C-alpha cells in the first residue's frame, strides 16, 4: 500500500471540521513546500540552472501561488485570468494559451510572461501586438501519452501544439519578424508515471531543435509528472526521470552539435494534488439497492470523478472497526455525482467526517455551479499548525450577482 496516498493530517483535519462549516478544502503548507523542494532540488542536482514553473490551472489561489513562488518557482499560465493573477502576485514565467486571440496575447505580453505560441497561425498576431524579444513554440510531436485517454495531449487528435513538421518554418518566420531569443516547449501527456517517458520527450525535442534555423536557449519539457491516486499505484521516481533526461541531453547535444538549452518544466498536480483534502460530513445514509453515504460536498466542489471517472482515495474519520461496502455521493441531480463507488469503508453514520484525498490540484479550480451549487471555502494549514482562510465560500446570492 502506498502510504503517500493514504496519509493525512488526521488531528488537524478533525480540528478544522469542528471549527469550520463543512465542506471545505484544507491545504497543508508543509506538504506543499516539501513537494516544491523535492521537484526543484531533484532537477537542479542534474541541471544547476533548472527553472521550475507551476501550472497555475492546478490551483490558482494566490496564497498557494505565493508559497510556491517562495520556493523559487515561476508560473505556467494558460489563460488570461491565470496571467492576471500571476501578475498580481509578481510572478515571472511562461504563457501557453491555445487558440488565443491577439488581444489576449497582448495582455500576456504586457505581464512580462514569455509567449509560447500554440501554432504557426498565431505568428501574424505578433505584428499586431508588437514583436517580443523572446518567443517559444509548443510542439506537437504526433504522438502522446497520459494517465487516461482524456489526458493524452499530443498526437493527431489533440488540439494542442504546432505539428513538428512545421517547426522550422515557424521559427524562421518569427526570426524574420525580429524575434531575437527562442525557446521550445512540448507536453504530450498528463499524470504519467512512466519514468522513461520524460527522457523520450526530451530526445524528440532535441532532434527537432537540431533542425531549426535558430539557436534554442531554453527547453520547457512541460508537466504531466504523475502522482498516485490509488493506494496500489506507485510513486514516480523523480530522480530516475531527471537522471534519464541528463543522459539524453548529453547524448543528443553531442550528437547534433547543439548548445544545451536551459531546462524548464511546469508541474501542477505533482506540486499541489496531495497537499489538499476535501473535508466533508455525512448528511444522509441511504439503504437502497446498495448503501450510499451522502456527504455535504458534491461534484461541483471536485469534479474529477464525475468528469473522468477518476479515482480519489476516501477516508472516514471515526473509530469504527467494522467495515461495509458503500458508495460516497454528493447531492447534485446527476448520477455521476459519486466520489467513490462500491468501496469498503468503516461503518459510518450521519455527522462523521469524510475526507477526499488528492484534492489540492485540479479540484477547486475545476469547480462549477451546476444545479445552483455554491463552491466552498479554502483554508491553509500553516507550518505552525494554525488555520488561515484563503477563500471564502460562495453564497446563493453570489450566483445571481451578475444577472441583469
mmCIF file of N, CA and C in Angstrom, residues 148 177 184 199 321:
data_model
loop_
_atom_site.group_PDB
_atom_site.id
_atom_site.type_symbol
_atom_site.label_atom_id
_atom_site.label_comp_id
_atom_site.label_asym_id
_atom_site.label_seq_id
_atom_site.Cartn_x
_atom_site.Cartn_y
_atom_site.Cartn_z
ATOM 1 N N UNK A 148 -4.984 8.648 -18.639
ATOM 2 C CA UNK A 148 -6.231 8.173 -19.215
ATOM 3 C C UNK A 148 -6.385 8.863 -20.569
ATOM 4 N N UNK A 177 10.627 38.199 -38.424
ATOM 5 C CA UNK A 177 9.876 39.315 -37.842
ATOM 6 C C UNK A 177 10.718 40.139 -36.867
ATOM 7 N N UNK A 184 11.677 26.379 -26.780
ATOM 8 C CA UNK A 184 10.836 25.335 -27.348
ATOM 9 C C UNK A 184 10.134 24.611 -26.201
ATOM 10 N N UNK A 199 12.412 11.311 -20.553
ATOM 11 C CA UNK A 199 13.603 11.372 -21.404
ATOM 12 C C UNK A 199 13.286 11.211 -22.888
ATOM 13 N N UNK A 321 -14.469 -0.111 13.887
ATOM 14 C CA UNK A 321 -13.590 -1.193 13.415
ATOM 15 C C UNK A 321 -14.317 -2.115 12.437
#
